[in-house]
Amino acid sequence: MIARDGRIVWIRDRTILARDLNGQPAFWQGLMIDITDKKEAEEQINLQLKRLNALRTIDMFIASGAELRFTLQAILRQAVEYLKADAADILLLNQPMNVLEFAEGVGFRSHGLKQTALRVGESFAGRIAALREAIDVEDIRKYEKHPLFLLEGFIGYYGVPLITKGEVKGVLEVFKRSKLESSSEWVNFLETLAGQAALAIDSAALFESFQRANIDLTLAYESTIEGWSAALDLRDKEPEGRTQRITELTLKIADAMGVNEKELVHIRRGALLHDIGKMGIPDRILLKTGELTDEEREAMRQHPVYSYNLLSKIEYLRPAIDIPYYHHERWDGSGYPVGLKGEAIPLAARIFAVADVWDALRSDRLHRPAHSKEYALDYIKSLAGVVFDPNVVKMFLRAVGEE
């Protein structure tokens, strides 16, 4: 029922039919009870359950590591729905510039607010960030003459700061085109949403910082590997850029053979460090210009083992061991240090072996000039199925444009 003052009144109406002594209907007897308080309590409980479910949804966004914009959109959608607002937005604090910038918004008629950039202390949002306190405005038209606010037709306004670990991260604003009904439960829910938004922003910043540190660390690793590779080439008196050329050709063949990006990373590292075990070979053997004795040759053949012993102790380089350890294995099983045969030899090592010999043939050496392209191609083709994997040779020929 609707009362005279316009209030909605909930009534429970129980009516029975009274009969006379002859069993004939005599009159209706009824009882009306005002259950408005009970009904409103039920609605409040249902609303609280819905709000709890909304908070659980947001928790799932945060826990899943979803992109920050998706999490903020979810928070704003819940704010509009369960706070009975028309629009809401989140402004993030750009600390170096001391400016609040629009991040996400829902319910707006225009896109103009996306350009919002307020200095701390400026406008309601700026004052919220400066004072670190919420602001409730019954009629924003009395204070804000911003043309976009007038275009949107906003009247009710409530803004709260987003604070985590004692730092202001931004401001959450709620708008309505009529008066906002801001009860204590309403405010508590808004503040809870603000807390979740602040947590999501902080988590995203930590994740971004972690990613940046991880990238910096990876770059440092790669620079170290490249430095080791260059030092090995200098010690071994290899032609300038030889290891880089072999590495690039190895990656080109591997990519053509469908090797995934994660494996390509390890192949690149292995190719750059293919001869790192030569650090364990004495200079009198490594730099000898004449023919090696049987004993010296046997010592030289130990460098893949030295590579394995060194790299296996470095966790992030263990996946790159295949090339340094196995690149002297032969398809027919006559290679070293293990004597693997055919596809038992890791694919990365089989690919590298072809690229290594190709570059060696096409480069000037101390004891001979570079061979012609035709000679080098014929030589590699002749060793397919003996020294080299025939399928790798086939992909190599495609890579160098000869098939």
mmCIF file of C-alpha atoms in Angstrom:
data_model
loop_
_atom_site.group_PDB
_atom_site.id
_atom_site.type_symbol
_atom_site.label_atom_id
_atom_site.label_comp_id
_atom_site.label_asym_id
_atom_site.label_seq_id
_atom_site.Cartn_x
_atom_site.Cartn_y
_atom_site.Cartn_z
ATOM 1 C CA MET A 1 0.000 0.000 0.000
ATOM 2 C CA ILE A 2 0.968 3.601 -0.425
ATOM 3 C CA ALA A 3 0.516 5.775 2.651
ATOM 4 C CA ARG A 4 -0.758 9.342 2.509
ATOM 5 C CA ASP A 5 2.763 10.671 2.891
ATOM 6 C CA GLY A 6 3.896 8.638 -0.127
ATOM 7 C CA ARG A 7 5.650 5.904 1.818
ATOM 8 C CA ILE A 8 5.317 2.323 0.590
ATOM 9 C CA VAL A 9 3.786 0.198 3.362
ATOM 10 C CA TRP A 10 3.945 -3.584 3.272
ATOM 11 C CA ILE A 11 0.883 -5.344 4.716
ATOM 12 C CA ARG A 12 0.125 -8.954 5.586
ATOM 13 C CA ASP A 13 -3.645 -9.444 5.149
ATOM 14 C CA ARG A 14 -5.295 -12.562 6.631
ATOM 15 C CA THR A 15 -9.038 -12.932 6.026
ATOM 16 C CA ILE A 16 -11.564 -15.672 6.918
ATOM 17 C CA LEU A 17 -15.207 -16.174 6.016
ATOM 18 C CA ALA A 18 -17.494 -16.424 9.087
ATOM 19 C CA ARG A 19 -20.679 -18.529 8.812
ATOM 20 C CA ASP A 20 -23.946 -18.604 10.801
ATOM 21 C CA LEU A 21 -25.447 -21.608 12.652
ATOM 22 C CA ASN A 22 -26.896 -22.908 9.416
ATOM 23 C CA GLY A 23 -23.496 -22.820 7.729
ATOM 24 C CA GLN A 24 -24.356 -19.881 5.519
ATOM 25 C CA PRO A 25 -21.803 -17.061 4.881
ATOM 26 C CA ALA A 26 -22.341 -14.339 7.424
ATOM 27 C CA PHE A 27 -19.410 -11.927 7.160
ATOM 28 C CA TRP A 28 -15.722 -11.594 6.402
ATOM 29 C CA GLN A 29 -13.301 -11.222 9.277
ATOM 30 C CA GLY A 30 -9.795 -9.982 8.545
ATOM 31 C CA LEU A 31 -6.592 -8.840 10.198
ATOM 32 C CA MET A 32 -4.039 -6.508 8.615
ATOM 33 C CA ILE A 33 -0.527 -6.332 10.021
ATOM 34 C CA ASP A 34 2.103 -3.732 9.049
ATOM 35 C CA ILE A 35 5.232 -5.731 8.143
ATOM 36 C CA THR A 36 7.136 -2.869 6.531
ATOM 37 C CA ASP A 37 10.040 -3.127 8.988
ATOM 38 C CA LYS A 38 10.358 -6.882 8.380
ATOM 39 C CA LYS A 39 10.146 -6.451 4.613
ATOM 40 C CA GLU A 40 12.755 -3.702 4.591
ATOM 41 C CA ALA A 41 15.015 -5.872 6.764
ATOM 42 C CA GLU A 42 14.642 -8.736 4.277
ATOM 43 C CA GLU A 43 15.478 -6.421 1.388
ATOM 44 C CA GLN A 44 18.475 -5.105 3.288
ATOM 45 C CA ILE A 45 19.710 -8.655 3.924
ATOM 46 C CA ASN A 46 19.259 -9.536 0.248
ATOM 47 C CA LEU A 47 21.122 -6.392 -0.723
ATOM 48 C CA GLN A 48 23.946 -7.243 1.660
ATOM 49 C CA LEU A 49 24.185 -10.743 0.171
ATOM 50 C CA LYS A 50 24.324 -9.289 -3.321
ATOM 51 C CA ARG A 51 27.022 -6.852 -2.228
ATOM 52 C CA LEU A 52 29.034 -9.683 -0.665
ATOM 53 C CA ASN A 53 28.761 -11.614 -3.910
ATOM 54 C CA ALA A 54 29.905 -8.510 -5.783
ATOM 55 C CA LEU A 55 32.935 -8.206 -3.514
ATOM 56 C CA ARG A 56 33.725 -11.886 -4.088
ATOM 57 C CA THR A 57 33.614 -11.280 -7.850
ATOM 58 C CA ILE A 58 36.087 -8.432 -7.484
ATOM 59 C CA ASP A 59 38.331 -10.578 -5.273
ATOM 60 C CA MET A 60 38.410 -13.164 -8.069
ATOM 61 C CA PHE A 61 39.512 -10.491 -10.559
ATOM 62 C CA ILE A 62 42.327 -9.391 -8.250
ATOM 63 C CA ALA A 63 43.427 -12.945 -7.396
ATOM 64 C CA SER A 64 43.437 -14.013 -11.055
ATOM 65 C CA GLY A 65 45.932 -11.305 -11.959
ATOM 66 C CA ALA A 66 43.560 -9.801 -14.527
ATOM 67 C CA GLU A 67 44.621 -6.582 -16.227
ATOM 68 C CA LEU A 68 44.058 -3.603 -13.958
ATOM 69 C CA ARG A 69 41.544 -1.979 -16.311
ATOM 70 C CA PHE A 70 39.282 -5.036 -16.197
ATOM 71 C CA THR A 71 39.394 -5.130 -12.398
ATOM 72 C CA LEU A 72 38.610 -1.409 -12.130
ATOM 73 C CA GLN A 73 35.731 -1.773 -14.586
ATOM 74 C CA ALA A 74 34.312 -4.617 -12.479
ATOM 75 C CA ILE A 75 34.543 -2.458 -9.343
ATOM 76 C CA LEU A 76 32.804 0.455 -11.038
ATOM 77 C CA ARG A 77 30.012 -1.734 -12.400
ATOM 78 C CA GLN A 78 29.343 -3.059 -8.893
ATOM 79 C CA ALA A 79 29.407 0.481 -7.515
ATOM 80 C CA VAL A 80 26.791 1.706 -9.992
ATOM 81 C CA GLU A 81 24.534 -1.316 -9.503
ATOM 82 C CA TYR A 82 24.607 -1.727 -5.734
ATOM 83 C CA LEU A 83 24.933 1.923 -4.761
ATOM 84 C CA LYS A 84 22.061 2.823 -7.105
ATOM 85 C CA ALA A 85 24.205 5.406 -8.862
ATOM 86 C CA ASP A 86 24.170 6.495 -12.508
ATOM 87 C CA ALA A 87 27.919 6.712 -13.143
ATOM 88 C CA ALA A 88 31.245 6.139 -11.440
ATOM 89 C CA ASP A 89 34.893 6.636 -12.275
ATOM 90 C CA ILE A 90 38.376 6.083 -10.899
ATOM 91 C CA LEU A 91 41.121 8.665 -11.181
ATOM 92 C CA LEU A 92 44.670 7.454 -10.618
ATOM 93 C CA LEU A 93 47.353 9.620 -9.050
ATOM 94 C CA ASN A 94 50.336 10.301 -11.282
ATOM 95 C CA GLN A 95 52.754 10.899 -8.421
ATOM 96 C CA PRO A 96 55.650 12.442 -10.376
ATOM 97 C CA MET A 97 53.260 14.999 -11.903
ATOM 98 C CA ASN A 98 51.039 15.249 -8.780
ATOM 99 C CA VAL A 99 48.021 14.942 -11.079
ATOM 100 C CA LEU A 100 44.881 12.783 -10.967
ATOM 101 C CA GLU A 101 44.231 11.168 -14.355
ATOM 102 C CA PHE A 102 41.102 9.379 -15.596
ATOM 103 C CA ALA A 103 41.606 5.605 -15.552
ATOM 104 C CA GLU A 104 38.184 3.962 -16.002
ATOM 105 C CA GLY A 105 34.538 4.978 -15.910
ATOM 106 C CA VAL A 106 31.037 3.563 -16.449
ATOM 107 C CA GLY A 107 27.644 5.177 -16.988
ATOM 108 C CA PHE A 108 28.795 8.403 -18.632
ATOM 109 C CA ARG A 109 26.950 9.812 -21.633
ATOM 110 C CA SER A 110 29.975 11.512 -23.149
ATOM 111 C CA HIS A 111 33.669 10.699 -23.489
ATOM 112 C CA GLY A 112 34.903 14.109 -22.386
ATOM 113 C CA LEU A 113 35.721 13.034 -18.820
ATOM 114 C CA LYS A 114 38.325 10.611 -20.183
ATOM 115 C CA GLN A 115 40.546 13.665 -20.692
ATOM 116 C CA THR A 116 40.347 14.571 -16.995
ATOM 117 C CA ALA A 117 43.646 15.618 -15.417
ATOM 118 C CA LEU A 118 43.307 17.390 -12.075
ATOM 119 C CA ARG A 119 46.065 18.703 -9.875
ATOM 120 C CA VAL A 120 45.951 17.535 -6.274
ATOM 121 C CA GLY A 121 43.842 20.089 -4.405
ATOM 122 C CA GLU A 122 41.864 21.042 -7.504
ATOM 123 C CA SER A 123 38.110 20.316 -7.724
ATOM 124 C CA PHE A 124 36.421 17.772 -5.465
ATOM 125 C CA ALA A 125 38.595 14.840 -6.552
ATOM 126 C CA GLY A 126 41.772 16.876 -6.037
ATOM 127 C CA ARG A 127 40.682 17.916 -2.548
ATOM 128 C CA ILE A 128 39.827 14.301 -1.666
ATOM 129 C CA ALA A 129 43.362 13.256 -2.641
ATOM 130 C CA ALA A 130 44.911 16.178 -0.748
ATOM 131 C CA LEU A 131 42.828 15.793 2.423
ATOM 132 C CA ARG A 132 42.723 11.955 2.213
ATOM 133 C CA GLU A 133 39.045 12.190 3.219
ATOM 134 C CA ALA A 134 35.716 11.391 1.527
ATOM 135 C CA ILE A 135 33.488 14.218 0.276
ATOM 136 C CA ASP A 136 29.687 13.959 0.045
ATOM 137 C CA VAL A 137 27.932 16.618 -2.064
ATOM 138 C CA GLU A 138 24.119 16.805 -2.076
ATOM 139 C CA ASP A 139 23.942 18.979 -5.210
ATOM 140 C CA ILE A 140 27.143 19.262 -7.178
ATOM 141 C CA ARG A 141 25.614 21.911 -9.453
ATOM 142 C CA LYS A 142 26.041 24.473 -6.681
ATOM 143 C CA TYR A 143 29.809 24.050 -6.693
ATOM 144 C CA GLU A 144 30.983 22.529 -9.962
ATOM 145 C CA LYS A 145 30.322 24.543 -13.097
ATOM 146 C CA HIS A 146 32.257 22.134 -15.333
ATOM 147 C CA PRO A 147 30.376 21.966 -18.679
ATOM 148 C CA LEU A 148 30.770 18.187 -18.801
ATOM 149 C CA PHE A 149 29.058 17.814 -15.418
ATOM 150 C CA LEU A 150 26.232 20.038 -16.641
ATOM 151 C CA LEU A 151 25.975 17.970 -19.827
ATOM 152 C CA GLU A 152 25.777 14.784 -17.801
ATOM 153 C CA GLY A 153 23.104 16.251 -15.520
ATOM 154 C CA PHE A 154 24.756 15.109 -12.298
ATOM 155 C CA ILE A 155 23.350 16.189 -8.948
ATOM 156 C CA GLY A 156 24.462 13.754 -6.223
ATOM 157 C CA TYR A 157 28.207 13.193 -5.750
ATOM 158 C CA TYR A 158 30.310 11.093 -3.395
ATOM 159 C CA GLY A 159 34.069 10.651 -3.659
ATOM 160 C CA VAL A 160 36.504 8.590 -1.570
ATOM 161 C CA PRO A 161 40.307 8.365 -1.630
ATOM 162 C CA LEU A 162 42.033 5.145 -2.672
ATOM 163 C CA ILE A 163 44.668 4.542 -0.008
ATOM 164 C CA THR A 164 46.961 1.561 0.486
ATOM 165 C CA LYS A 165 50.055 1.256 2.666
ATOM 166 C CA GLY A 166 49.561 4.852 3.707
ATOM 167 C CA GLU A 167 49.785 6.194 0.148
ATOM 168 C CA VAL A 168 47.037 7.796 -1.924
ATOM 169 C CA LYS A 169 46.682 5.890 -5.213
ATOM 170 C CA GLY A 170 43.694 7.760 -6.607
ATOM 171 C CA VAL A 171 40.043 8.659 -6.106
ATOM 172 C CA LEU A 172 36.779 6.736 -6.635
ATOM 173 C CA GLU A 173 33.849 8.993 -7.592
ATOM 174 C CA VAL A 174 30.136 8.094 -7.678
ATOM 175 C CA PHE A 175 27.566 10.278 -9.494
ATOM 176 C CA LYS A 176 23.784 10.337 -9.669
ATOM 177 C CA ARG A 177 21.406 12.475 -11.707
ATOM 178 C CA SER A 178 19.271 12.907 -8.585
ATOM 179 C CA LYS A 179 19.998 12.881 -4.853
ATOM 180 C CA LEU A 180 22.183 10.033 -3.567
ATOM 181 C CA GLU A 181 20.741 7.902 -0.769
ATOM 182 C CA SER A 182 23.892 7.503 1.326
ATOM 183 C CA SER A 183 23.112 5.454 4.435
ATOM 184 C CA SER A 184 25.843 4.106 6.719
ATOM 185 C CA GLU A 185 25.649 0.705 4.964
ATOM 186 C CA TRP A 186 25.890 2.495 1.608
ATOM 187 C CA VAL A 187 29.019 4.363 2.691
ATOM 188 C CA ASN A 188 30.577 1.198 4.137
ATOM 189 C CA PHE A 189 30.096 -0.629 0.849
ATOM 190 C CA LEU A 190 31.582 2.269 -1.126
ATOM 191 C CA GLU A 191 34.605 2.387 1.186
ATOM 192 C CA THR A 192 35.037 -1.386 0.803
ATOM 193 C CA LEU A 193 35.005 -0.999 -2.980
ATOM 194 C CA ALA A 194 37.573 1.792 -2.639
ATOM 195 C CA GLY A 195 39.764 -0.497 -0.541
ATOM 196 C CA GLN A 196 39.592 -3.207 -3.192
ATOM 197 C CA ALA A 197 40.383 -0.713 -5.932
ATOM 198 C CA ALA A 198 43.423 0.499 -3.985
ATOM 199 C CA LEU A 199 44.542 -3.105 -3.465
ATOM 200 C CA ALA A 200 44.146 -3.868 -7.176
ATOM 201 C CA ILE A 201 46.163 -0.767 -8.116
ATOM 202 C CA ASP A 202 48.914 -1.644 -5.654
ATOM 203 C CA SER A 203 49.017 -5.265 -6.858
ATOM 204 C CA ALA A 204 49.245 -4.127 -10.471
ATOM 205 C CA ALA A 205 52.088 -1.745 -9.605
ATOM 206 C CA LEU A 206 53.962 -4.521 -7.774
ATOM 207 C CA PHE A 207 53.459 -6.887 -10.726
ATOM 208 C CA GLU A 208 54.667 -4.245 -13.172
ATOM 209 C CA SER A 209 57.692 -3.573 -10.971
ATOM 210 C CA PHE A 210 58.397 -7.314 -10.816
ATOM 211 C CA GLN A 211 58.117 -7.605 -14.592
ATOM 212 C CA ARG A 212 60.447 -4.638 -15.074
ATOM 213 C CA ALA A 213 62.975 -6.133 -12.653
ATOM 214 C CA ASN A 214 62.668 -9.489 -14.402
ATOM 215 C CA ILE A 215 63.286 -7.873 -17.794
ATOM 216 C CA ASP A 216 66.282 -5.975 -16.420
ATOM 217 C CA LEU A 217 67.647 -9.189 -14.930
ATOM 218 C CA THR A 218 67.127 -11.086 -18.190
ATOM 219 C CA LEU A 219 68.893 -8.335 -20.133
ATOM 220 C CA ALA A 220 71.757 -8.515 -17.663
ATOM 221 C CA TYR A 221 71.925 -12.296 -18.158
ATOM 222 C CA GLU A 222 71.938 -11.930 -21.938
ATOM 223 C CA SER A 223 74.620 -9.234 -21.820
ATOM 224 C CA THR A 224 76.747 -11.483 -19.609
ATOM 225 C CA ILE A 225 76.348 -14.408 -22.025
ATOM 226 C CA GLU A 226 77.245 -12.227 -25.003
ATOM 227 C CA GLY A 227 80.282 -10.964 -23.098
ATOM 228 C CA TRP A 228 81.403 -14.532 -22.361
ATOM 229 C CA SER A 229 80.903 -15.434 -26.014
ATOM 230 C CA ALA A 230 82.970 -12.485 -27.248
ATOM 231 C CA ALA A 231 85.742 -13.299 -24.754
ATOM 232 C CA LEU A 232 85.811 -16.931 -25.940
ATOM 233 C CA ASP A 233 86.101 -15.838 -29.582
ATOM 234 C CA LEU A 234 89.025 -13.577 -28.690
ATOM 235 C CA ARG A 235 90.813 -16.322 -26.781
ATOM 236 C CA ASP A 236 90.197 -18.877 -29.517
ATOM 237 C CA LYS A 237 91.274 -16.332 -32.164
ATOM 238 C CA GLU A 238 88.003 -16.874 -34.020
ATOM 239 C CA PRO A 239 87.051 -14.486 -36.872
ATOM 240 C CA GLU A 240 85.136 -11.435 -35.622
ATOM 241 C CA GLY A 241 81.391 -12.022 -35.347
ATOM 242 C CA ARG A 242 81.612 -15.747 -36.070
ATOM 243 C CA THR A 243 79.618 -16.874 -33.025
ATOM 244 C CA GLN A 244 76.917 -14.275 -33.678
ATOM 245 C CA ARG A 245 76.588 -15.428 -37.313
ATOM 246 C CA ILE A 246 76.308 -19.093 -36.317
ATOM 247 C CA THR A 247 73.759 -18.211 -33.672
ATOM 248 C CA GLU A 248 71.587 -16.252 -36.113
ATOM 249 C CA LEU A 249 71.669 -19.063 -38.689
ATOM 250 C CA THR A 250 70.903 -21.674 -36.022
ATOM 251 C CA LEU A 251 67.863 -19.696 -34.876
ATOM 252 C CA LYS A 252 66.709 -19.205 -38.459
ATOM 253 C CA ILE A 253 66.802 -22.961 -39.155
ATOM 254 C CA ALA A 254 65.193 -23.785 -35.794
ATOM 255 C CA ASP A 255 62.368 -21.331 -36.419
ATOM 256 C CA ALA A 256 61.784 -22.860 -39.884
ATOM 257 C CA MET A 257 61.566 -26.281 -38.230
ATOM 258 C CA GLY A 258 58.792 -25.083 -35.919
ATOM 259 C CA VAL A 259 60.733 -24.730 -32.671
ATOM 260 C CA ASN A 260 58.690 -22.638 -30.214
ATOM 261 C CA GLU A 261 59.810 -19.257 -28.897
ATOM 262 C CA LYS A 262 60.639 -20.526 -25.417
ATOM 263 C CA GLU A 263 63.029 -23.134 -26.853
ATOM 264 C CA LEU A 264 64.538 -20.563 -29.223
ATOM 265 C CA VAL A 265 65.673 -18.576 -26.187
ATOM 266 C CA HIS A 266 67.590 -21.591 -24.862
ATOM 267 C CA ILE A 267 68.988 -22.393 -28.313
ATOM 268 C CA ARG A 268 70.304 -18.842 -28.624
ATOM 269 C CA ARG A 269 72.060 -19.071 -25.267
ATOM 270 C CA GLY A 270 73.470 -22.499 -26.077
ATOM 271 C CA ALA A 271 74.773 -21.313 -29.449
ATOM 272 C CA LEU A 272 76.487 -18.292 -27.910
ATOM 273 C CA LEU A 273 78.139 -20.533 -25.297
ATOM 274 C CA HIS A 274 78.813 -23.541 -27.542
ATOM 275 C CA ASP A 275 82.541 -23.532 -26.833
ATOM 276 C CA ILE A 276 82.558 -22.265 -23.258
ATOM 277 C CA GLY A 277 84.174 -25.548 -22.207
ATOM 278 C CA LYS A 278 87.335 -24.462 -24.032
ATOM 279 C CA MET A 279 88.085 -22.312 -21.022
ATOM 280 C CA GLY A 280 89.293 -25.569 -19.500
ATOM 281 C CA ILE A 281 91.708 -26.288 -22.376
ATOM 282 C CA PRO A 282 95.319 -25.103 -21.843
ATOM 283 C CA ASP A 283 96.517 -22.359 -24.222
ATOM 284 C CA ARG A 284 99.376 -24.572 -25.427
ATOM 285 C CA ILE A 285 96.761 -26.912 -26.901
ATOM 286 C CA LEU A 286 93.983 -24.502 -27.801
ATOM 287 C CA LEU A 287 96.283 -22.030 -29.593
ATOM 288 C CA LYS A 288 98.664 -24.557 -31.128
ATOM 289 C CA THR A 289 99.161 -23.885 -34.857
ATOM 290 C CA GLY A 290 100.612 -27.264 -35.737
ATOM 291 C CA GLU A 291 99.050 -30.720 -35.713
ATOM 292 C CA LEU A 292 97.798 -31.921 -32.332
ATOM 293 C CA THR A 293 99.169 -35.100 -30.799
ATOM 294 C CA ASP A 294 96.788 -37.920 -29.906
ATOM 295 C CA GLU A 295 96.999 -36.864 -26.268
ATOM 296 C CA GLU A 296 96.317 -33.210 -27.115
ATOM 297 C CA ARG A 297 93.447 -34.187 -29.406
ATOM 298 C CA GLU A 298 91.892 -36.221 -26.615
ATOM 299 C CA ALA A 299 92.254 -33.268 -24.246
ATOM 300 C CA MET A 300 90.546 -31.008 -26.821
ATOM 301 C CA ARG A 301 87.662 -33.475 -27.136
ATOM 302 C CA GLN A 302 86.915 -32.937 -23.437
ATOM 303 C CA HIS A 303 85.673 -29.373 -23.914
ATOM 304 C CA PRO A 304 81.973 -30.417 -24.305
ATOM 305 C CA VAL A 305 82.264 -32.213 -20.957
ATOM 306 C CA TYR A 306 83.749 -29.087 -19.400
ATOM 307 C CA SER A 307 80.814 -27.131 -20.862
ATOM 308 C CA TYR A 308 78.344 -29.524 -19.253
ATOM 309 C CA ASN A 309 80.082 -29.404 -15.875
ATOM 310 C CA LEU A 310 80.062 -25.601 -15.917
ATOM 311 C CA LEU A 311 76.561 -24.889 -17.242
ATOM 312 C CA SER A 312 74.751 -27.608 -15.281
ATOM 313 C CA LYS A 313 75.582 -25.695 -12.098
ATOM 314 C CA ILE A 314 73.816 -22.554 -13.375
ATOM 315 C CA GLU A 315 70.068 -23.118 -13.110
ATOM 316 C CA TYR A 316 68.891 -20.714 -15.827
ATOM 317 C CA LEU A 317 71.470 -22.100 -18.284
ATOM 318 C CA ARG A 318 70.688 -25.794 -17.784
ATOM 319 C CA PRO A 319 68.084 -25.781 -20.599
ATOM 320 C CA ALA A 320 70.792 -24.384 -22.923
ATOM 321 C CA ILE A 321 73.234 -27.303 -22.382
ATOM 322 C CA ASP A 322 72.233 -29.315 -25.494
ATOM 323 C CA ILE A 323 74.387 -27.342 -27.933
ATOM 324 C CA PRO A 324 77.542 -26.942 -25.801
ATOM 325 C CA TYR A 325 77.453 -30.626 -24.788
ATOM 326 C CA TYR A 326 76.266 -32.392 -27.948
ATOM 327 C CA HIS A 327 77.241 -30.267 -30.980
ATOM 328 C CA HIS A 328 80.152 -32.612 -31.845
ATOM 329 C CA GLU A 329 77.919 -35.690 -31.974
ATOM 330 C CA ARG A 330 77.462 -37.192 -35.480
ATOM 331 C CA TRP A 331 74.353 -38.578 -37.144
ATOM 332 C CA ASP A 332 76.073 -41.964 -37.680
ATOM 333 C CA GLY A 333 77.076 -42.194 -33.993
ATOM 334 C CA SER A 334 80.809 -41.585 -34.516
ATOM 335 C CA GLY A 335 80.895 -38.235 -32.710
ATOM 336 C CA TYR A 336 81.858 -37.288 -29.158
ATOM 337 C CA PRO A 337 81.714 -37.020 -26.156
ATOM 338 C CA VAL A 338 78.803 -39.504 -25.775
ATOM 339 C CA GLY A 339 78.558 -41.111 -29.208
ATOM 340 C CA LEU A 340 74.839 -40.484 -29.683
ATOM 341 C CA LYS A 341 73.272 -41.518 -32.970
ATOM 342 C CA GLY A 342 70.455 -40.151 -35.142
ATOM 343 C CA GLU A 343 67.532 -38.479 -33.393
ATOM 344 C CA ALA A 344 68.985 -39.380 -30.005
ATOM 345 C CA ILE A 345 71.095 -36.267 -30.548
ATOM 346 C CA PRO A 346 69.086 -33.227 -29.312
ATOM 347 C CA LEU A 347 67.597 -31.239 -32.206
ATOM 348 C CA ALA A 348 69.276 -27.995 -31.121
ATOM 349 C CA ALA A 349 72.703 -29.646 -31.379
ATOM 350 C CA ARG A 350 71.874 -31.161 -34.792
ATOM 351 C CA ILE A 351 70.865 -27.748 -36.115
ATOM 352 C CA PHE A 352 73.879 -25.990 -34.662
ATOM 353 C CA ALA A 353 76.312 -28.560 -36.120
ATOM 354 C CA VAL A 354 75.253 -27.662 -39.675
ATOM 355 C CA ALA A 355 75.390 -23.901 -39.044
ATOM 356 C CA ASP A 356 78.806 -24.259 -37.379
ATOM 357 C CA VAL A 357 80.412 -26.142 -40.284
ATOM 358 C CA TRP A 358 78.819 -23.842 -42.856
ATOM 359 C CA ASP A 359 80.254 -20.713 -41.239
ATOM 360 C CA ALA A 360 83.643 -22.377 -40.722
ATOM 361 C CA LEU A 361 83.839 -23.227 -44.438
ATOM 362 C CA ARG A 362 82.757 -19.746 -45.507
ATOM 363 C CA SER A 363 85.175 -17.883 -43.185
ATOM 364 C CA ASP A 364 88.867 -17.085 -43.567
ATOM 365 C CA ARG A 365 90.966 -19.190 -41.205
ATOM 366 C CA LEU A 366 94.591 -18.916 -40.095
ATOM 367 C CA HIS A 367 95.639 -21.828 -42.310
ATOM 368 C CA ARG A 368 93.345 -21.210 -45.343
ATOM 369 C CA PRO A 369 91.067 -18.672 -47.056
ATOM 370 C CA ALA A 370 87.286 -19.047 -47.078
ATOM 371 C CA HIS A 371 85.820 -21.696 -49.379
ATOM 372 C CA SER A 372 83.363 -20.785 -52.103
ATOM 373 C CA LYS A 373 79.640 -21.046 -51.472
ATOM 374 C CA GLU A 374 79.334 -23.865 -53.987
ATOM 375 C CA TYR A 375 82.065 -25.892 -52.316
ATOM 376 C CA ALA A 376 80.562 -25.373 -48.855
ATOM 377 C CA LEU A 377 77.087 -26.394 -50.035
ATOM 378 C CA ASP A 378 78.373 -29.529 -51.756
ATOM 379 C CA TYR A 379 80.395 -30.454 -48.671
ATOM 380 C CA ILE A 380 77.372 -30.187 -46.336
ATOM 381 C CA LYS A 381 75.118 -32.080 -48.752
ATOM 382 C CA SER A 382 77.698 -34.877 -48.961
ATOM 383 C CA LEU A 383 77.620 -35.321 -45.171
ATOM 384 C CA ALA A 384 73.804 -35.490 -44.849
ATOM 385 C CA GLY A 385 72.975 -38.796 -43.224
ATOM 386 C CA VAL A 386 76.578 -39.280 -42.092
ATOM 387 C CA VAL A 387 77.525 -36.298 -39.944
ATOM 388 C CA PHE A 388 74.347 -34.249 -40.232
ATOM 389 C CA ASP A 389 70.623 -34.876 -39.807
ATOM 390 C CA PRO A 390 69.230 -35.034 -43.401
ATOM 391 C CA ASN A 391 66.106 -33.096 -42.380
ATOM 392 C CA VAL A 392 68.201 -30.351 -40.825
ATOM 393 C CA VAL A 393 70.321 -30.141 -43.993
ATOM 394 C CA LYS A 394 67.125 -29.807 -46.019
ATOM 395 C CA MET A 395 65.889 -26.908 -43.855
ATOM 396 C CA PHE A 396 69.373 -25.365 -43.929
ATOM 397 C CA LEU A 397 69.338 -25.331 -47.739
ATOM 398 C CA ARG A 398 65.996 -23.541 -47.635
ATOM 399 C CA ALA A 399 67.338 -21.062 -45.107
ATOM 400 C CA VAL A 400 70.268 -20.117 -47.363
ATOM 401 C CA GLY A 401 68.055 -20.052 -50.442
ATOM 402 C CA GLU A 402 69.379 -23.169 -52.119
ATOM 403 C CA GLU A 403 66.145 -25.177 -52.199
#
